[in-house]
GROMACS .gro file of C-alpha atoms in nm:
model
  295
    1MET     CA    1   7.483  23.351  14.165
    2LYS     CA    2   7.609  23.206  13.958
    3ALA     CA    3   7.919  23.379  13.680
    4ALA     CA    4   7.739  23.440  13.399
    5LEU     CA    5   7.716  23.850  13.555
    6LYS     CA    6   8.074  23.832  13.391
    7LEU     CA    7   7.899  23.864  13.018
    8LYS     CA    8   8.183  23.622  12.892
    9TYR     CA    9   7.992  23.498  12.613
   10ALA     CA   10   8.078  23.502  12.352
   11VAL     CA   11   7.863  23.452  12.008
   12PRO     CA   12   7.593  23.245  12.223
   13PHE     CA   13   7.548  23.564  12.390
   14THR     CA   14   7.515  23.778  12.120
   15ALA     CA   15   7.238  23.544  11.986
   16LEU     CA   16   7.043  23.549  12.250
   17LEU     CA   17   7.013  23.907  12.307
   18ALA     CA   18   6.921  23.920  11.889
   19LEU     CA   19   6.616  23.709  11.990
   20ALA     CA   20   6.514  23.897  12.279
   21GLY     CA   21   6.375  24.132  12.016
   22CYS     CA   22   6.227  23.888  11.834
   23ALA     CA   23   5.811  23.808  11.837
   24ASP     CA   24   5.838  23.482  11.970
   25PHE     CA   25   6.016  23.615  12.244
   26PRO     CA   26   5.811  23.801  12.495
   27ASN     CA   27   6.018  23.670  12.760
   28THR     CA   28   6.324  23.526  12.936
   29THR     CA   29   6.150  23.195  12.988
   30VAL     CA   30   5.942  23.182  12.706
   31TYR     CA   31   6.138  22.861  12.636
   32LEU     CA   32   6.188  22.711  12.912
   33ASP     CA   33   5.778  22.764  12.967
   34ARG     CA   34   5.673  22.562  12.643
   35LEU     CA   35   5.906  22.307  12.724
   36ASN     CA   36   5.810  22.233  13.062
   37ALA     CA   37   5.397  22.300  12.988
   38ASN     CA   38   5.409  22.022  12.668
   39PRO     CA   39   5.523  21.666  12.656
   40PRO     CA   40   5.816  21.633  12.403
   41SER     CA   41   5.782  21.481  12.086
   42GLY     CA   42   5.882  21.333  11.742
   43THR     CA   43   6.161  20.993  11.713
   44ASP     CA   44   6.295  20.878  12.038
   45PHE     CA   45   6.631  21.125  12.011
   46ASN     CA   46   6.406  21.403  11.921
   47SER     CA   47   6.187  21.364  12.312
   48ALA     CA   48   6.562  21.283  12.468
   49LEU     CA   49   6.693  21.548  12.308
   50ALA     CA   50   6.439  21.777  12.483
   51ASN     CA   51   6.431  21.636  12.804
   52GLU     CA   52   6.808  21.653  12.834
   53TYR     CA   53   6.807  22.011  12.735
   54LYS     CA   54   6.474  22.105  12.930
   55ALA     CA   55   6.660  21.948  13.349
   56PHE     CA   56   7.026  22.125  13.189
   57ALA     CA   57   6.759  22.494  13.096
   58ASN     CA   58   6.615  22.396  13.424
   59GLU     CA   59   6.887  22.353  13.650
   60GLU     CA   60   7.099  22.711  13.508
   61LYS     CA   61   6.717  22.892  13.583
   62GLU     CA   62   6.791  22.718  13.977
   63GLU     CA   63   7.161  22.926  13.926
   64TYR     CA   64   6.914  23.229  13.799
   65ASP     CA   65   7.139  23.216  13.459
   66TRP     CA   66   6.876  23.326  13.288
   67PHE     CA   67   7.049  23.376  12.942
   68ALA     CA   68   7.223  23.068  12.957
   69GLN     CA   69   6.861  22.849  13.056
   70GLN     CA   70   6.655  23.020  12.748
   71PHE     CA   71   6.999  22.966  12.526
   72TYR     CA   72   6.931  22.560  12.592
   73ALA     CA   73   6.555  22.579  12.638
   74ARG     CA   74   6.566  22.679  12.279
   75LYS     CA   75   6.744  22.448  12.109
   76GLY     CA   76   6.539  22.178  12.341
   77TRP     CA   77   6.204  22.314  12.202
   78HIS     CA   78   6.347  22.290  11.831
   79ALA     CA   79   6.406  21.892  11.952
   80THR     CA   80   6.049  21.960  11.960
   81GLN     CA   81   6.001  22.054  11.644
   82GLY     CA   82   6.198  21.835  11.459
   83GLN     CA   83   6.453  22.097  11.438
   84ILE     CA   84   6.772  21.974  11.595
   85ASP     CA   85   7.059  22.220  11.695
   86PRO     CA   86   7.447  22.070  11.641
   87PRO     CA   87   7.617  22.169  11.978
   88GLU     CA   88   7.780  22.462  12.068
   89ASP     CA   89   8.111  22.486  11.842
   90PRO     CA   90   8.408  22.574  12.148
   91ALA     CA   91   8.568  22.865  11.857
   92ASN     CA   92   8.311  23.061  11.911
   93TRP     CA   93   8.380  23.091  12.315
   94SER     CA   94   8.577  23.209  12.513
   95PHE     CA   95   8.811  22.963  12.777
   96ASP     CA   96   9.077  23.082  13.010
   97ASP     CA   97   9.158  22.727  13.012
   98ARG     CA   98   9.399  22.640  12.629
   99GLN     CA   99   9.437  22.251  12.694
  100ALA     CA  100   9.070  22.253  12.750
  101ALA     CA  101   8.984  22.426  12.537
  102SER     CA  102   9.201  22.154  12.304
  103ASP     CA  103   9.015  21.908  12.480
  104LEU     CA  104   8.640  22.025  12.360
  105VAL     CA  105   8.728  22.091  12.025
  106ASN     CA  106   8.864  21.720  12.007
  107ALA     CA  107   8.554  21.573  12.200
  108ARG     CA  108   8.262  21.795  11.959
  109ALA     CA  109   8.458  21.603  11.676
  110ARG     CA  110   8.434  21.312  11.839
  111LEU     CA  111   8.052  21.390  11.886
  112MET     CA  112   7.998  21.476  11.589
  113THR     CA  113   8.117  21.127  11.433
  114VAL     CA  114   7.944  20.945  11.638
  115LEU     CA  115   7.552  21.212  11.547
  116SER     CA  116   7.654  21.128  11.198
  117SER     CA  117   7.660  20.765  11.281
  118ASN     CA  118   7.313  20.588  11.321
  119ALA     CA  119   7.368  20.634  11.683
  120PRO     CA  120   7.077  20.885  11.771
  121THR     CA  121   6.842  20.563  11.593
  122ARG     CA  122   7.020  20.273  11.761
  123ALA     CA  123   7.063  20.462  12.079
  124PRO     CA  124   6.809  20.788  12.115
  125GLN     CA  125   6.903  20.815  12.480
  126LEU     CA  126   7.233  20.840  12.567
  127THR     CA  127   7.372  20.985  12.257
  128ALA     CA  128   7.134  21.268  12.385
  129THR     CA  129   7.270  21.237  12.687
  130ALA     CA  130   7.623  21.258  12.522
  131GLN     CA  131   7.512  21.555  12.318
  132VAL     CA  132   7.401  21.746  12.651
  133LYS     CA  133   7.669  21.629  12.851
  134PHE     CA  134   7.858  21.786  12.679
  135GLU     CA  135   7.725  22.156  12.585
  136CYS     CA  136   7.744  22.129  12.971
  137TRP     CA  137   8.084  22.098  12.994
  138LEU     CA  138   8.108  22.366  12.728
  139HIS     CA  139   7.913  22.529  12.894
  140GLU     CA  140   8.051  22.576  13.226
  141GLN     CA  141   8.426  22.539  13.150
  142HIS     CA  142   8.347  22.842  12.966
  143GLU     CA  143   8.213  23.021  13.283
  144GLY     CA  144   8.557  22.873  13.431
  145TRP     CA  145   8.508  22.866  13.806
  146GLN     CA  146   8.311  22.577  13.938
  147GLN     CA  147   8.572  22.298  13.917
  148ASP     CA  148   8.332  22.045  14.027
  149GLU     CA  149   8.082  22.148  13.754
  150ILE     CA  150   8.346  22.075  13.448
  151ASN     CA  151   8.492  21.750  13.637
  152GLU     CA  152   8.051  21.631  13.624
  153CYS     CA  153   7.984  21.700  13.295
  154LYS     CA  154   8.288  21.585  13.169
  155LYS     CA  155   8.298  21.302  13.315
  156ASP     CA  156   7.895  21.222  13.214
  157PHE     CA  157   7.966  21.319  12.875
  158ASN     CA  158   8.372  21.049  12.798
  159THR     CA  159   8.082  20.801  12.998
  160ALA     CA  160   7.818  20.836  12.753
  161MET     CA  161   8.095  20.827  12.452
  162ASP     CA  162   8.225  20.506  12.554
  163GLN     CA  163   7.897  20.311  12.619
  164LEU     CA  164   7.828  20.463  12.227
  165LEU     CA  165   8.131  20.350  12.187
  166GLY     CA  166   8.125  20.032  12.304
  167MET     CA  167   7.791  19.897  12.189
  168PRO     CA  168   7.733  19.567  11.874
  169LYS     CA  169   7.662  19.711  11.581
  170PRO     CA  170   7.413  19.583  11.442
  171ALA     CA  171   7.372  19.267  11.235
  172ALA     CA  172   7.299  19.322  10.894
  173ALA     CA  173   6.992  19.109  10.759
  174ALA     CA  174   7.001  18.882  10.519
  175PRO     CA  175   6.679  18.710  10.295
  176ALA     CA  176   6.569  18.394  10.383
  177PRO     CA  177   6.608  18.106  10.407
  178ALA     CA  178   7.037  18.176  10.388
  179PRO     CA  179   7.175  18.267  10.754
  180ALA     CA  180   7.207  18.666  10.810
  181PRO     CA  181   7.589  18.737  10.727
  182ALA     CA  182   7.754  18.932  11.037
  183ALA     CA  183   7.770  19.331  10.963
  184ALA     CA  184   8.095  19.480  10.864
  185PRO     CA  185   8.270  19.652  11.144
  186ALA     CA  186   8.179  20.011  11.152
  187ASN     CA  187   8.528  20.258  11.064
  188TYR     CA  188   8.672  20.439  11.341
  189MET     CA  189   8.843  20.783  11.326
  190VAL     CA  190   9.060  21.000  11.579
  191PHE     CA  191   9.176  21.370  11.572
  192PHE     CA  192   9.441  21.517  11.671
  193ASP     CA  193   9.557  21.839  11.740
  194PHE     CA  194   9.680  22.145  11.592
  195ASP     CA  195  10.006  22.024  11.322
  196LYS     CA  196  10.055  21.685  11.572
  197SER     CA  197  10.106  21.320  11.546
  198MET     CA  198  10.074  21.255  11.957
  199LEU     CA  199   9.754  21.077  12.013
  200THR     CA  200   9.494  21.238  12.264
  201PRO     CA  201   9.359  21.076  12.550
  202GLU     CA  202   9.035  21.072  12.340
  203ALA     CA  203   9.225  20.902  12.031
  204HIS     CA  204   9.372  20.625  12.269
  205LYS     CA  205   9.022  20.512  12.423
  206ILE     CA  206   8.896  20.511  12.043
  207ILE     CA  207   9.171  20.267  11.870
  208ALA     CA  208   9.175  20.023  12.202
  209THR     CA  209   8.740  20.033  12.140
  210ALA     CA  210   8.885  19.980  11.719
  211ALA     CA  211   9.139  19.714  11.874
  212GLN     CA  212   8.836  19.475  12.067
  213THR     CA  213   8.593  19.496  11.736
  214ILE     CA  214   8.924  19.391  11.525
  215LYS     CA  215   9.001  19.080  11.740
  216ALA     CA  216   8.619  19.017  11.830
  217GLY     CA  217   8.585  18.960  11.431
  218GLY     CA  218   8.942  18.727  11.395
  219ASP     CA  219   9.137  18.797  11.121
  220ILE     CA  220   9.030  19.079  10.939
  221HIS     CA  221   9.297  19.324  10.777
  222ILE     CA  222   9.257  19.696  10.818
  223LYS     CA  223   9.385  20.014  10.669
  224VAL     CA  224   9.496  20.344  10.797
  225THR     CA  225   9.475  20.622  10.678
  226GLY     CA  226   9.619  20.948  10.780
  227TYR     CA  227   9.457  21.300  10.709
  228THR     CA  228   9.580  21.716  10.835
  229ASP     CA  229   9.379  22.068  10.706
  230THR     CA  230   9.456  22.273  10.517
  231VAL     CA  231   9.734  22.505  10.640
  232GLY     CA  232  10.093  22.420  10.526
  233THR     CA  233  10.260  22.315  10.178
  234VAL     CA  234  10.117  21.970  10.028
  235PRO     CA  235  10.466  21.804  10.096
  236TYR     CA  236  10.437  21.920  10.449
  237ASN     CA  237  10.126  21.813  10.538
  238LEU     CA  238  10.181  21.469  10.275
  239LYS     CA  239  10.432  21.368  10.531
  240LEU     CA  240  10.249  21.470  10.882
  241SER     CA  241   9.928  21.295  10.738
  242VAL     CA  242  10.146  20.950  10.729
  243ARG     CA  243  10.268  21.059  11.097
  244ARG     CA  244   9.935  21.033  11.232
  245ALA     CA  245   9.838  20.727  10.992
  246LYS     CA  246  10.158  20.557  11.177
  247SER     CA  247  10.086  20.685  11.504
  248VAL     CA  248   9.738  20.467  11.471
  249ASP     CA  249   9.930  20.192  11.321
  250SER     CA  250  10.162  20.156  11.676
  251GLU     CA  251   9.862  20.195  11.905
  252LEU     CA  252   9.684  19.847  11.725
  253ILE     CA  253   9.998  19.688  11.712
  254LYS     CA  254  10.044  19.750  12.136
  255ASP     CA  255   9.665  19.657  12.104
  256GLY     CA  256   9.712  19.336  12.002
  257ILE     CA  257   9.635  19.389  11.646
  258PRO     CA  258   9.906  19.250  11.405
  259ALA     CA  259  10.124  19.418  11.237
  260ALA     CA  260  10.096  19.250  10.909
  261ASN     CA  261   9.716  19.311  10.929
  262ILE     CA  262   9.770  19.659  10.908
  263SER     CA  263   9.807  19.860  10.582
  264MET     CA  264   9.925  20.261  10.599
  265ASP     CA  265   9.819  20.604  10.365
  266GLY     CA  266   9.860  20.951  10.417
  267LYS     CA  267   9.600  21.184  10.141
  268GLY     CA  268   9.774  21.489  10.313
  269LYS     CA  269   9.545  21.801  10.277
  270SER     CA  270   9.344  21.587  10.001
  271ASP     CA  271   9.017  21.454  10.128
  272LEU     CA  272   8.890  21.671  10.296
  273LEU     CA  273   8.634  21.582  10.576
  274VAL     CA  274   8.485  21.942  10.594
  275PRO     CA  275   8.561  22.167  10.236
  276THR     CA  276   8.788  22.440  10.367
  277ASP     CA  277   8.922  22.668  10.195
  278ASP     CA  278   9.354  22.674  10.155
  279GLY     CA  279   9.494  22.799  10.485
  280VAL     CA  280   9.274  22.693  10.747
  281ARG     CA  281   9.239  22.486  11.099
  282GLU     CA  282   8.872  22.290  11.084
  283PRO     CA  283   9.042  22.058  11.397
  284LYS     CA  284   8.771  21.754  11.234
  285ASN     CA  285   8.993  21.758  10.910
  286ARG     CA  286   9.317  21.654  11.140
  287ARG     CA  287   9.250  21.246  11.158
  288ALA     CA  288   9.271  20.894  11.122
  289VAL     CA  289   8.991  20.678  10.990
  290ILE     CA  290   9.036  20.333  11.022
  291GLU     CA  291   8.904  20.200  10.787
  292PHE     CA  292   8.814  19.765  10.782
  293THR     CA  293   8.921  19.618  10.421
  294GLY     CA  294   8.807  19.229  10.461
  295GLN     CA  295   8.938  18.926  10.629
   0.00000   0.00000   0.00000
């Protein structure tokens, strides 16, 4: 039997207990029963997401993890009804491995960037796979005892993300008879650990992908802008944001981008990606953006 009996669920577990008292929660497999009995509907992304959550929930049921199967089956059922539940926030879960917890925070930030792009429309199945494999990785890491499953879910997530980030962006249409112009390259975003300017393994991958796009586009000029969360003073954060921009600049040069084609800036704790009060550790605000400025 799986370690779900340890009752280590934090917010998600509490949410499930609340659901158990709802009128539409007559038994512990209600949402999974609905998913198994009804074909997915809605957009291609909704259908793919419902199928991915259904497969994951059925796996958890086979391992007698009743709460997990219902929790993720509920997300799958919501997808069939036109509601896309966001991937779980690691801040609401407990982890024994602090490094793994940090990796999950950074991975979710990458995933949220992809989900906010046109990826769900451009590559619905691959995007759905990335979201549910992240959920799988987070869930298994939270339980913390089946290392093979942790590694497998993490590997599948990273594989899907690498494919999504490496996919060419669609060219912009042009009115006839003029030839269609090439689409402007998408901007790229990398994230940092708290009070750090060192690049994470995920950031290295994203910058490498950005460098390939830049080189494929010819003599492209870019701007790298660093940001911070709202913890600390304005002068300190301004310097930290510049250091983050410099880390990305150095990595781009290492990947073959001419230094003359790169400009840098630091915004400190201004221009937040996620608005917060002062003194809040918001991982998605600890970032650097690679912006394409022209040729």
